[in-house]
Amino acid sequence: MARARKSVEVAKTANSQKDLLKFYRDMLLMRRFEERAGQLYGMGLIGGFCHLYIGQEAIAVGMQSIQIKGDQIITGYRDHGHMLAAGMDPREVMAELTGRSGGSSRGKGGSMHMFSIERGFFGGHGIVGAQVSLGTGLALANQYKANGNVAFVYFGDGAANQGQVYESFNMASLWKLPVVYVVENNQYAMGTSIERSSSETHLHRRGVSFNIPGEEVDGMDVEAVREAGSRAAAHARDGHGPYILEMKTYRYRGHSMSDPAKYRTKEEVDEVKKTRDPIDHLREVLDAKGWADEAAYKAIDGEVKAIVADAAEFARTSPEPDPAELYTDVYLEAAQ
Amino acid sequence: MSVDILMPALSPTMEEGTLAKWHVKVGDTVKAGDVIAEIETDKATMEVEAVDEGVIEALLVEAGTEGVKVNSLIARLSGENTASASAPEPVQAARVEPRAVSPSTTVQTVLADPELPEGTTFIKQTVRDALRDAMAEEMRADDRVYLMGEEVAQYQGAYKVSRDLLQEFGPRRVIDTPITEHGFAGLGVGSAMAGLKPIVEFMTWNFAMQAIDQIINSAAKTLYMSGGQIKSSIVFRGPNGAASRVGAQHSQDYSAWYANVPGLKVVAPYDAADAKGLLKAAIRDPNPVVFLEHEMMYGGRVRRAPDRRPYCTHRQGQGTPPRPARNHHRPFAHGGLGSQGGGAVDARGDRGRGD
Ligand SMILES: Cc1ncc(C[n+]2csc(CCOP(=O)(O)OP(=O)(O)O)c2C)c(N)n1
Ligand SMILES: [Mg+2]
């Protein structure tokens, strides 16, 4: 059995030029990837539901940066960004979106259901809130195996009103499970604003009656995410139990592709894009430090564009799954 | 005027019990609240209290007598004051000392059964103990197997199916949960996705209605949706179907519900042999298994369990749940429901209920 590992916290000031340039590149990749997914949807290449991550990139990137080997991630249906952050091949992610055999679930999961055991990515779940109990179970397995790993469990402001979230909070705290709950509070659950759904809108306080510490984080600032994330991970990894991070963020696009956009104003969305955009913000930081010039940005742009074009081409040309696939992966063969 | 003291029923399904001990003798004066006797069933030990004053006139059943029928006369109380005893609140599950679980010892000889390995002998065992032994054997064999549920550990199981497991395996592997079915079912499935092999006990399947989302949407479907990457080797088990006089909310039979879900295997064993073999097979199975027991069968020594490695006829194809090991009762009933149709089994010349 592996020995538990002690965590170290990182301060915001500790991020190197290399770190920040990588964050910039990873966030830009998500943004361009999702924009292209939106286009493929419009062309009829992607069917069903498709929930884009645009606007929330700093969370997946910042949190991923403090994870160690063996840590797990689990989230809901808004999962493309998390898959990319976990280091999945963009081709496999895009091909899953188009439902092709080259996709990460061989075309059988689609946009909402992606997984990668090697990357510790446990999905990809379509039932709002279910990932919270499942993720707490991943943490239970970590404690059982004493492997020193932490489960990072992502859910939305809407999911935060599900009963099983609190059932899980209770057991996680009672048993001191190594889990970090990351609430991606983008202020809306489909068309319902948090004010219209929640008696306590400060979601980091939702653990108070379970003795779970929580903090509010600017989810549009990748460095703030990373710093808070490392604090939370250290708490969980060092045996003190769960921790809640409420990431204040915003989704730029509709809930899914068919969104009437009647529940918020265009001005509200534009205001966030203009003043809080996570990629623009990081670019300002890089500029202020003199850590990137026009040529550097151009090189990153070019690299990202090529990756996305390649992924889209792969997703367009990868064959459809064989109809016989409908009958496989339903049961595993039991050993005799 | 004397008052009859009758053998009380201490649970909805109790038909008989052991009068373990008298705390009084003839001539003793008792007052309300005095413990006058101790009664044991295979589920629990409980104390009988007097509810009024009086003098013990006669003890009609000897201490240690087994199989005392509910409502039979066990003692007589006399005196001016009317006194009687009645069913008390259950006190506590029997205390157990730490020790390894071992099967009962009466060894009998072989039943002709073509599916059994040669030389298999049988022991007389209750369904309850057969289930417990199945779990204990698999837990000894594989550290990934653990049991979780309400009252499974310190209380020794609401129906005593997990008796002694905490003592042998400790709290890491026998986990008492809060009353939080949806939540702990989800935790169980998550831990299975991470490679453990949980046995999730529901106090009864009726309460799993709160957890059915995790059973179906997470445990049964994730293998398919992940293109075969994410496995959930997990057993959900507990008593299913009608018990005795417990009302509609505690009496649902879920076999047909779960049998309609691709990705789940559904098992409803009848006797001790099936219970042991199929539970061991279910624990080893890489798929999620819904294991439907029956409360009224727990105490039944319906047939004998093999004394060693389980046999199990584990035939199944894609989409078909494995059949109970021996399915000759299936034409009209399954699992515990078989016992309710026991008369008809006998009429067909099959073995019915009883040894
Ligand atoms: C149990 C359940 N109820 C309803 C839905 C339909 N639904 C899908 S997403 C969603 C909104 C969830 O919002 P939030 O948790 O804030 O996440 P976000 O979409 O903002 O990332 C709803 C109601 C569902 N998938 N599952
Ligand atoms: Mg939301």
XYZ file of C-alpha atoms and ligand atoms in Angstrom:
718
model
C 0.000 0.000 0.000
C 1.254 3.433 -0.892
C 2.004 5.868 1.857
C -0.057 9.033 2.104
C 1.636 12.000 0.521
C 1.791 15.385 2.171
C 0.644 18.326 0.125
C 2.323 21.638 -0.328
C 0.441 24.861 -0.862
C 1.380 27.225 -3.650
C 1.181 30.984 -3.343
C -0.119 33.127 -6.166
C 3.265 34.775 -6.489
C 4.999 31.435 -6.981
C 3.771 30.951 -10.538
C 6.606 31.010 -13.012
C 6.595 32.420 -16.513
C 6.401 28.871 -17.793
C 3.368 28.114 -15.594
C 1.493 31.181 -16.737
C 2.238 30.645 -20.406
C 0.994 27.083 -20.107
C -2.203 28.235 -18.398
C -2.701 30.766 -21.173
C -2.220 28.156 -23.856
C -4.496 25.597 -22.142
C -7.296 28.106 -21.644
C -7.026 29.295 -25.210
C -7.173 25.705 -26.442
C -10.417 25.141 -24.530
C -11.898 28.362 -25.870
C -11.066 27.616 -29.495
C -12.032 23.956 -29.131
C -15.451 24.866 -27.783
C -16.004 27.504 -30.435
C -15.293 24.878 -33.064
C -17.629 22.404 -31.321
C -20.349 25.037 -31.561
C -19.701 25.334 -35.303
C -19.771 21.571 -35.824
C -23.067 21.467 -33.970
C -24.464 24.081 -36.310
C -23.322 21.963 -39.254
C -25.230 18.972 -37.886
C -22.081 16.997 -37.165
C -22.746 16.957 -33.440
C -26.174 15.831 -32.288
C -28.005 15.678 -28.990
C -26.982 17.877 -26.112
C -23.827 19.928 -26.137
C -22.848 22.141 -23.206
C -19.972 24.505 -23.860
C -17.437 25.554 -21.220
C -16.635 28.989 -22.666
C -16.041 31.528 -19.899
C -15.193 28.972 -17.205
C -11.766 27.883 -18.490
C -9.711 29.231 -15.589
C -11.307 26.731 -13.193
C -10.418 23.506 -14.984
C -6.940 24.792 -15.855
C -6.110 26.207 -12.436
C -7.356 23.172 -10.541
C -5.632 20.712 -12.847
C -2.320 22.436 -12.186
C -2.223 21.340 -8.536
C -3.191 17.714 -9.009
C -0.770 14.847 -8.628
C -0.675 11.456 -10.265
C -3.572 9.250 -9.208
C -5.874 12.100 -8.195
C -9.333 11.820 -9.696
C -11.688 14.251 -11.368
C -15.425 13.876 -11.832
C -17.956 16.343 -13.168
C -21.338 16.687 -14.883
C -22.223 16.974 -18.544
C -20.262 20.213 -19.107
C -17.137 18.141 -19.397
C -15.161 18.936 -22.558
C -12.979 21.521 -20.859
C -12.197 19.189 -17.983
C -11.240 16.431 -20.412
C -8.803 18.710 -22.191
C -7.398 19.953 -18.886
C -6.839 16.339 -17.835
C -4.607 15.964 -20.879
C -6.914 13.971 -23.137
C -6.186 13.978 -26.834
C -8.417 16.698 -28.365
C -9.085 14.360 -31.281
C -10.721 11.800 -28.993
C -12.780 14.455 -27.279
C -14.028 15.977 -30.522
C -14.728 12.561 -32.047
C -16.815 11.661 -29.014
C -18.781 14.844 -29.645
C -19.499 13.712 -33.193
C -20.333 10.216 -31.917
C -17.597 8.477 -33.877
C -15.707 5.295 -33.165
C -12.525 7.308 -32.583
C -14.102 9.045 -29.595
C -13.025 8.459 -26.027
C -16.115 6.285 -25.388
C -16.036 4.947 -28.967
C -19.020 7.132 -29.783
C -21.267 5.616 -27.129
C -21.176 8.417 -24.608
C -21.360 11.614 -26.600
C -20.846 15.122 -25.336
C -22.020 14.441 -21.788
C -20.257 11.147 -21.118
C -16.518 11.127 -21.470
C -14.104 9.137 -19.329
C -10.451 8.309 -19.106
C -9.182 5.958 -16.467
C -5.505 6.678 -17.230
C -6.097 10.389 -16.712
C -8.163 9.821 -13.579
C -11.164 11.298 -15.324
C -14.323 9.565 -14.114
C -16.879 11.432 -16.268
C -19.025 12.903 -17.653
C -22.438 12.392 -15.788
C -25.864 13.462 -16.978
C -27.853 13.317 -13.772
C -27.454 16.662 -12.033
C -25.782 16.020 -8.658
C -25.000 12.315 -9.144
C -21.312 13.036 -9.621
C -21.119 14.408 -6.097
C -21.914 11.064 -4.434
C -19.873 9.179 -7.003
C -16.899 11.479 -6.468
C -17.194 11.105 -2.713
C -17.025 7.361 -3.361
C -13.790 7.875 -5.300
C -12.485 9.603 -2.183
C -13.667 6.693 -0.059
C -11.651 4.376 -2.292
C -8.582 6.604 -1.832
C -8.901 6.420 1.923
C -9.542 2.642 1.792
C -6.400 2.126 -0.277
C -4.436 4.750 1.705
C -2.979 5.972 -1.590
C -2.664 9.650 -0.664
C -4.856 10.753 -3.555
C -7.621 13.330 -3.597
C -10.864 13.329 -5.582
C -11.835 16.635 -7.197
C -15.585 16.812 -7.586
C -17.091 19.525 -9.784
C -20.729 20.583 -9.826
C -22.856 23.591 -10.693
C -24.841 26.114 -8.705
C -27.998 24.268 -9.783
C -26.644 20.907 -8.675
C -25.874 22.447 -5.295
C -29.570 22.128 -4.453
C -29.694 18.356 -4.851
C -30.226 16.287 -1.711
C -27.485 13.792 -2.424
C -24.937 16.609 -2.347
C -25.647 17.031 1.350
C -25.826 13.311 2.022
C -22.341 13.169 0.550
C -21.088 16.204 2.471
C -22.200 14.532 5.681
C -20.394 11.260 5.047
C -17.307 12.959 3.614
C -16.914 15.064 6.739
C -17.899 12.279 9.146
C -15.290 9.942 7.666
C -12.742 12.648 6.756
C -12.618 11.617 3.121
C -9.994 13.215 0.846
C -12.284 15.181 -1.438
C -12.361 18.747 -2.756
C -15.785 19.972 -3.848
C -15.527 22.573 -6.569
C -18.772 24.451 -7.161
C -18.698 26.112 -10.549
C -21.118 28.900 -9.754
C -21.840 30.387 -13.171
C -24.966 31.982 -11.682
C -27.453 30.042 -13.775
C -28.888 26.548 -13.916
C -30.341 26.500 -17.393
C -32.584 29.581 -17.195
C -32.862 29.809 -13.421
C -30.607 32.323 -11.751
C -29.145 31.393 -8.406
C -31.251 34.069 -6.706
C -34.389 32.362 -7.958
C -33.313 28.895 -6.806
C -31.312 29.239 -3.641
C -32.134 30.417 -0.131
C -28.395 30.661 0.581
C -26.647 31.981 -2.503
C -23.151 31.913 -0.982
C -22.523 28.317 -1.862
C -19.214 28.066 -0.010
C -21.295 28.289 3.175
C -23.281 25.223 2.277
C -20.894 23.008 4.234
C -21.240 24.882 7.506
C -23.620 22.440 9.150
C -21.303 19.576 8.196
C -18.188 21.300 9.528
C -16.707 21.559 6.045
C -14.606 24.663 5.464
C -15.376 26.633 2.350
C -14.176 29.703 0.539
C -15.247 31.917 -2.299
C -12.793 32.168 -5.168
C -12.614 34.392 -8.243
C -13.105 31.666 -10.806
C -12.134 34.031 -13.604
C -8.572 34.338 -12.268
C -6.541 31.209 -12.927
C -3.918 32.144 -10.344
C -6.552 32.616 -7.638
C -8.052 29.251 -8.558
C -4.671 27.579 -8.365
C -3.849 29.098 -5.011
C -7.187 28.222 -3.395
C -7.088 24.799 -5.025
C -3.721 23.995 -3.543
C -4.925 25.031 -0.102
C -8.011 22.839 -0.414
C -6.029 19.890 -1.766
C -3.506 20.151 1.072
C -6.351 20.103 3.583
C -7.891 16.995 2.020
C -4.636 15.192 1.302
C -3.312 15.709 4.802
C -6.273 13.908 6.321
C -8.477 16.800 7.382
C -11.411 15.811 5.205
C -13.436 17.654 2.581
C -13.152 21.279 1.479
C -15.514 23.424 -0.581
C -14.370 25.950 -3.173
C -17.059 28.158 -4.628
C -15.771 29.403 -7.956
C -17.530 32.576 -9.053
C -17.698 32.292 -12.802
C -19.933 32.853 -15.797
C -20.913 30.935 -18.884
C -20.910 33.008 -22.056
C -22.948 30.683 -24.226
C -26.397 29.243 -23.728
C -26.930 26.367 -21.319
C -26.812 23.965 -24.255
C -27.128 24.644 -27.934
C -30.856 25.319 -27.800
C -31.095 28.164 -25.341
C -33.772 30.855 -25.703
C -31.470 33.434 -24.023
C -34.512 35.116 -22.476
C -33.457 34.874 -18.844
C -30.563 37.335 -18.959
C -29.722 40.413 -20.974
C -27.150 40.682 -23.702
C -25.687 43.620 -21.759
C -25.067 41.406 -18.752
C -23.167 38.879 -20.846
C -21.190 41.574 -22.682
C -20.240 43.235 -19.431
C -18.663 40.016 -18.104
C -16.846 39.384 -21.374
C -15.465 42.912 -21.313
C -14.431 43.122 -17.672
C -13.866 39.612 -16.314
C -12.721 37.390 -19.148
C -10.219 34.853 -17.749
C -8.022 34.756 -20.848
C -7.843 38.538 -21.244
C -7.093 38.800 -17.547
C -4.153 36.429 -17.730
C -2.874 38.235 -20.798
C -2.824 41.454 -18.795
C -0.831 39.738 -16.062
C 1.653 38.391 -18.603
C 1.943 41.808 -20.234
C 2.502 43.545 -16.924
C 5.307 41.154 -16.101
C 6.720 41.444 -19.576
C 6.582 37.635 -19.893
C 5.094 37.455 -23.397
C 5.300 39.587 -26.507
C 3.203 39.632 -29.684
C 5.309 36.913 -31.274
C 4.782 34.613 -28.285
C 1.003 35.084 -28.386
C 1.003 34.504 -32.116
C 2.915 31.267 -31.743
C 0.440 29.994 -29.127
C -2.489 31.043 -31.322
C -1.068 29.158 -34.251
C -0.393 26.005 -32.251
C -3.895 25.990 -30.766
C -5.548 26.647 -34.114
C -3.718 23.711 -35.679
C -4.661 21.338 -32.848
C -8.326 22.287 -33.104
C -8.385 21.992 -36.914
C -6.795 18.571 -36.679
C -9.257 17.436 -33.994
C -12.227 18.644 -36.059
C -10.960 16.865 -39.154
C -10.443 13.653 -37.195
C -13.925 13.951 -35.689
C -15.443 14.445 -39.128
C -13.687 11.517 -40.774
C -13.548 8.944 -38.000
C -16.076 6.197 -38.877
C -19.421 5.837 -37.168
C -19.488 3.008 -34.616
C -20.604 -0.362 -35.913
C -24.301 -0.900 -35.061
C -23.207 -4.077 -33.259
C -21.617 -1.782 -30.672
C -25.120 -1.247 -29.311
C -24.842 -4.675 -27.723
C -21.330 -4.479 -26.354
C -20.185 -2.957 -23.064
C -23.552 -3.766 -21.507
C -22.124 -6.628 -19.453
C -18.614 -7.785 -18.727
C -17.921 -11.477 -19.001
C -17.697 -13.038 -15.552
C -14.640 -15.184 -14.920
C -15.619 -18.819 -14.494
C -57.666 -14.340 39.764
C -54.719 -15.552 37.710
C -53.434 -14.032 34.530
C -51.915 -15.887 31.590
C -48.526 -14.778 30.308
C -48.151 -15.634 26.643
C -45.077 -15.960 24.461
C -44.806 -12.515 22.867
C -44.043 -11.845 19.216
C -41.040 -9.590 19.138
C -41.004 -8.856 15.430
C -43.543 -8.879 12.627
C -42.275 -12.143 11.216
C -41.562 -14.053 14.418
C -43.495 -17.309 14.672
C -41.541 -18.983 17.436
C -38.545 -18.380 19.646
C -36.361 -19.769 22.367
C -37.230 -19.075 25.964
C -33.632 -18.586 26.962
C -33.892 -17.698 30.610
C -36.300 -17.011 33.447
C -35.371 -14.122 35.719
C -38.064 -15.086 38.244
C -39.155 -18.224 40.051
C -42.482 -19.407 41.380
C -43.529 -17.366 44.378
C -41.620 -14.224 43.372
C -43.440 -10.952 43.519
C -42.961 -8.833 40.455
C -43.835 -5.257 39.699
C -44.251 -3.381 36.459
C -41.013 -3.074 34.516
C -39.305 -6.086 36.115
C -37.568 -8.280 33.603
C -39.124 -11.699 33.978
C -37.637 -13.606 31.049
C -35.256 -13.505 28.125
C -36.319 -14.616 24.688
C -34.129 -15.326 21.718
C -34.927 -15.490 18.079
C -32.368 -15.934 15.381
C -32.495 -12.168 14.907
C -32.036 -10.936 18.419
C -32.205 -11.430 22.133
C -34.861 -9.518 23.983
C -36.139 -9.113 27.493
C -39.726 -9.594 28.560
C -40.972 -7.187 31.188
C -43.939 -7.459 33.494
C -46.400 -4.652 32.945
C -48.163 -4.972 36.301
C -47.763 -6.349 39.822
C -48.408 -9.913 40.910
C -46.954 -13.166 42.211
C -45.552 -15.800 39.878
C -47.856 -18.800 40.250
C -46.365 -21.117 37.630
C -43.627 -21.241 34.998
C -44.962 -23.485 32.267
C -42.022 -23.576 29.871
C -38.567 -24.571 30.965
C -35.643 -22.197 30.408
C -33.762 -23.202 27.291
C -36.787 -24.492 25.412
C -36.558 -23.875 21.691
C -39.403 -23.426 19.257
C -41.861 -21.900 21.693
C -44.778 -20.741 19.555
C -45.887 -17.142 19.713
C -49.003 -16.760 21.868
C -48.535 -20.047 23.720
C -48.865 -20.003 27.484
C -45.512 -19.647 29.224
C -46.365 -18.602 32.785
C -49.177 -17.705 35.135
C -49.359 -14.782 37.490
C -51.690 -14.532 40.475
C -52.768 -11.908 42.981
C -55.418 -9.297 43.639
C -53.776 -7.117 41.058
C -54.035 -8.018 37.463
C -50.626 -8.440 35.961
C -49.425 -9.457 32.567
C -46.389 -9.403 30.424
C -46.209 -7.986 26.996
C -43.808 -7.570 24.173
C -41.118 -5.130 25.201
C -39.036 -2.859 23.077
C -36.103 -4.716 21.603
C -33.137 -4.104 23.832
C -29.980 -4.676 21.897
C -28.579 -7.049 19.438
C -26.819 -9.913 21.083
C -23.277 -9.104 22.056
C -20.665 -11.054 20.214
C -17.087 -11.664 21.089
C -14.400 -11.139 18.465
C -13.863 -14.347 16.568
C -13.719 -15.710 13.082
C -16.982 -16.628 11.511
C -17.364 -20.342 11.098
C -20.171 -22.280 9.522
C -22.314 -24.597 11.542
C -20.983 -28.044 12.037
C -23.626 -30.662 11.297
C -22.310 -32.368 8.209
C -24.641 -34.325 6.028
C -24.011 -36.245 2.919
C -24.300 -35.523 -0.694
C -27.389 -34.568 -2.585
C -27.398 -35.879 -6.098
C -26.843 -32.825 -8.210
C -24.992 -32.983 -11.494
C -23.743 -29.404 -11.108
C -21.846 -29.981 -7.875
C -18.150 -30.741 -7.770
C -17.600 -34.303 -6.735
C -17.301 -34.923 -3.033
C -19.227 -31.831 -1.997
C -20.950 -32.326 1.290
C -23.671 -30.205 2.753
C -24.230 -28.585 6.071
C -27.496 -27.553 7.581
C -27.545 -23.818 7.589
C -29.996 -20.969 7.633
C -30.240 -18.690 4.626
C -29.113 -15.885 6.923
C -25.876 -17.643 7.848
C -25.302 -18.787 4.290
C -25.389 -15.151 3.162
C -23.069 -14.132 5.968
C -20.622 -16.922 5.184
C -20.640 -15.988 1.517
C -19.644 -12.434 2.387
C -17.059 -13.508 4.944
C -15.409 -15.948 2.547
C -15.195 -13.393 -0.230
C -13.898 -10.728 2.151
C -11.167 -13.081 3.319
C -10.233 -13.838 -0.258
C -10.186 -10.278 -1.586
C -9.295 -7.103 0.301
C -11.252 -4.994 -2.167
C -14.534 -6.435 -0.936
C -16.237 -4.401 1.774
C -19.733 -4.115 3.246
C -21.589 -0.894 3.843
C -25.096 -0.010 4.919
C -27.302 0.988 7.797
C -26.698 -0.996 10.997
C -24.455 -3.548 9.307
C -21.578 -3.216 11.758
C -22.146 -2.523 15.449
C -25.793 -3.583 15.460
C -24.772 -6.746 13.549
C -27.328 -6.168 10.786
C -30.976 -5.184 11.064
C -31.782 -8.809 10.198
C -28.507 -10.140 11.583
C -27.203 -11.138 8.187
C -23.873 -9.412 8.889
C -23.454 -10.916 12.355
C -19.796 -11.117 13.448
C -18.419 -9.476 10.317
C -17.354 -6.312 12.138
C -15.550 -8.429 14.705
C -13.579 -10.238 12.060
C -12.962 -7.496 9.495
C -13.056 -4.266 11.476
C -14.602 -0.885 10.700
C -12.560 -0.251 7.557
C -14.398 -3.042 5.778
C -17.718 -3.169 7.590
C -19.070 0.352 7.474
C -22.119 1.698 9.288
C -23.656 4.498 7.242
C -26.062 7.224 8.208
C -29.635 6.798 6.928
C -28.828 8.158 3.538
C -29.603 5.593 0.836
C -29.180 7.856 -2.159
C -25.859 9.088 -0.860
C -24.262 5.831 0.219
C -25.404 4.015 -2.904
C -23.619 6.740 -4.876
C -20.506 6.438 -2.714
C -20.563 2.690 -3.232
C -20.758 3.018 -7.000
C -18.021 5.664 -7.040
C -15.727 3.438 -5.010
C -16.484 0.545 -7.376
C -15.514 2.748 -10.317
C -12.221 3.289 -8.509
C -11.681 -0.471 -8.270
C -13.198 -1.569 -4.957
C -15.865 -4.268 -4.732
C -18.559 -2.982 -2.420
C -21.502 -4.885 -1.033
C -24.159 -2.278 -0.382
C -26.862 -3.502 1.970
C -30.277 -1.895 1.929
C -32.206 -2.485 5.131
C -34.965 -3.472 2.734
C -35.239 -2.883 -0.987
C -38.147 -0.529 -0.385
C -35.663 2.065 0.845
C -33.527 1.663 -2.246
C -36.174 3.675 -4.089
C -34.158 6.655 -2.888
C -31.061 5.161 -4.450
C -32.519 3.752 -7.636
C -31.021 6.577 -9.679
C -27.498 5.617 -8.684
C -28.227 1.914 -9.248
C -29.581 2.425 -12.749
C -28.110 5.628 -14.111
C -24.635 5.248 -12.616
C -23.949 1.577 -11.847
C -25.779 -0.034 -14.761
C -25.092 2.449 -17.555
C -21.591 3.804 -17.128
C -19.859 0.767 -18.605
C -21.729 1.286 -21.841
C -21.418 5.061 -21.922
C -17.697 4.889 -21.310
C -17.149 2.438 -24.126
C -16.196 -0.280 -21.646
C -13.744 1.788 -19.587
C -15.526 2.271 -16.275
C -16.574 -0.867 -14.409
C -18.860 -1.126 -11.438
C -18.363 -4.455 -9.721
C -20.851 -3.958 -6.945
C -23.566 -5.938 -5.184
C -26.699 -4.252 -3.899
C -28.476 -6.601 -1.529
C -31.180 -6.807 1.090
C -34.626 -8.212 1.758
C -37.194 -7.768 -0.998
C -40.908 -8.408 -1.332
C -43.652 -8.887 1.204
C -42.734 -9.605 4.787
C -45.488 -10.118 7.325
C -48.066 -7.411 8.035
C -45.666 -4.510 7.554
C -47.833 -2.441 5.237
C -47.554 -1.513 1.595
C -44.473 0.699 1.963
C -42.412 -2.193 3.284
C -43.695 -4.931 0.996
C -42.814 -4.156 -2.617
C -41.261 -6.792 -4.848
C -38.703 -5.141 -7.133
C -37.591 -8.123 -9.173
C -39.487 -7.166 -12.309
C -38.382 -3.550 -12.048
C -34.674 -4.256 -11.970
C -34.895 -7.158 -14.400
C -35.844 -4.583 -17.030
C -32.574 -2.668 -16.750
C -29.773 -3.466 -19.204
C -26.457 -3.598 -17.397
C -27.849 -5.012 -14.153
C -27.901 -8.661 -13.193
C -30.776 -9.612 -10.945
C -30.762 -12.597 -8.605
C -33.382 -13.890 -6.191
C -32.118 -16.993 -4.412
C -34.476 -19.435 -2.744
C -32.615 -21.664 -0.326
C -29.384 -21.606 1.645
C -27.371 -23.293 -1.089
C -28.529 -20.844 -3.727
C -28.035 -17.936 -1.361
C -24.427 -18.802 -0.640
C -23.378 -19.794 -4.132
C -25.095 -16.929 -5.851
C -23.928 -14.284 -3.414
C -20.337 -15.425 -3.842
C -20.791 -15.358 -7.598
C -22.413 -11.923 -7.379
C -19.503 -10.506 -5.383
C -16.997 -11.876 -7.893
C -19.024 -10.705 -10.854
C -17.539 -7.686 -12.636
C -21.030 -6.248 -13.209
C -23.475 -4.573 -10.844
C -25.746 -7.210 -9.301
C -29.102 -6.626 -7.635
C -29.431 -9.384 -5.050
C -32.969 -9.792 -3.789
C -33.304 -11.699 -0.531
C -36.417 -12.455 1.437
C -36.878 -11.685 5.081
C -39.124 -14.631 5.778
C -36.526 -16.983 4.377
C -33.632 -15.776 6.525
C -34.378 -18.169 9.372
C -35.338 -21.018 7.094
C -33.044 -23.994 6.669
C -34.700 -24.598 3.395
C -31.963 -26.694 1.966
C -28.394 -27.175 2.861
C -25.419 -25.150 1.808
C -22.307 -26.775 0.392
C -19.559 -26.813 2.963
C -16.832 -25.588 0.704
C -16.206 -23.670 -2.469
C -19.515 -22.641 -3.818
C -20.970 -24.202 -6.763
C -22.924 -21.852 -8.835
C -24.443 -22.355 -12.178
C -23.671 -19.052 -13.573
C -25.084 -19.081 -17.024
C -25.898 -15.830 -18.606
C -25.809 -14.097 -21.897
C -25.830 -10.453 -22.758
C -28.920 -8.894 -21.308
C -30.020 -11.970 -19.422
C -29.733 -12.087 -15.677
C -28.069 -15.215 -14.323
C -30.602 -17.772 -13.316
C -30.842 -18.972 -9.759
C -28.633 -21.991 -9.393
C -31.505 -24.384 -9.334
C -34.617 -23.082 -10.809
C -37.114 -25.834 -10.458
C -39.306 -23.644 -8.280
C -39.434 -20.945 -10.844
C -42.534 -21.887 -12.799
C -44.725 -19.989 -10.393
C -42.610 -18.136 -7.897
C -39.060 -17.158 -7.106
C -36.939 -16.332 -4.116
C -38.900 -15.869 -0.920
C -42.116 -15.844 -2.847
C -41.375 -19.498 -3.390
C -41.975 -20.152 0.260
C -45.364 -18.558 0.054
C -46.152 -20.949 -2.724
C -44.605 -23.780 -0.741
C -47.792 -25.811 -0.648
C -47.870 -25.941 -4.368
C -44.229 -26.988 -4.521
C -45.004 -29.901 -2.252
C -47.977 -30.844 -4.354
C -45.676 -31.048 -7.371
C -43.499 -33.446 -5.501
C -40.645 -30.991 -5.106
C -39.056 -30.208 -1.825
C -40.987 -27.503 -0.068
C -40.113 -25.471 2.942
C -38.297 -27.158 5.784
C -35.265 -29.367 6.023
C -31.621 15.139 -11.944
C -31.658 16.042 -13.120
N -32.611 17.002 -13.173
C -32.659 17.836 -14.233
C -31.778 17.710 -15.268
C -31.840 18.649 -16.471
N -30.753 19.641 -16.372
C -29.582 19.434 -16.997
S -28.481 20.620 -16.678
C -29.516 21.457 -15.672
C -29.047 22.723 -15.007
C -27.927 22.502 -14.069
O -27.295 23.723 -13.760
P -25.932 23.863 -12.943
O -25.855 22.805 -11.909
O -25.843 25.269 -12.459
O -24.782 23.561 -13.986
P -24.387 24.380 -15.291
O -25.247 23.857 -16.391
O -24.601 25.809 -15.026
O -22.964 24.033 -15.543
C -30.746 20.803 -15.629
C -31.916 21.276 -14.865
C -30.827 16.675 -15.184
N -29.948 16.447 -16.167
N -30.768 15.883 -14.091
Mg -24.821 26.867 -13.277
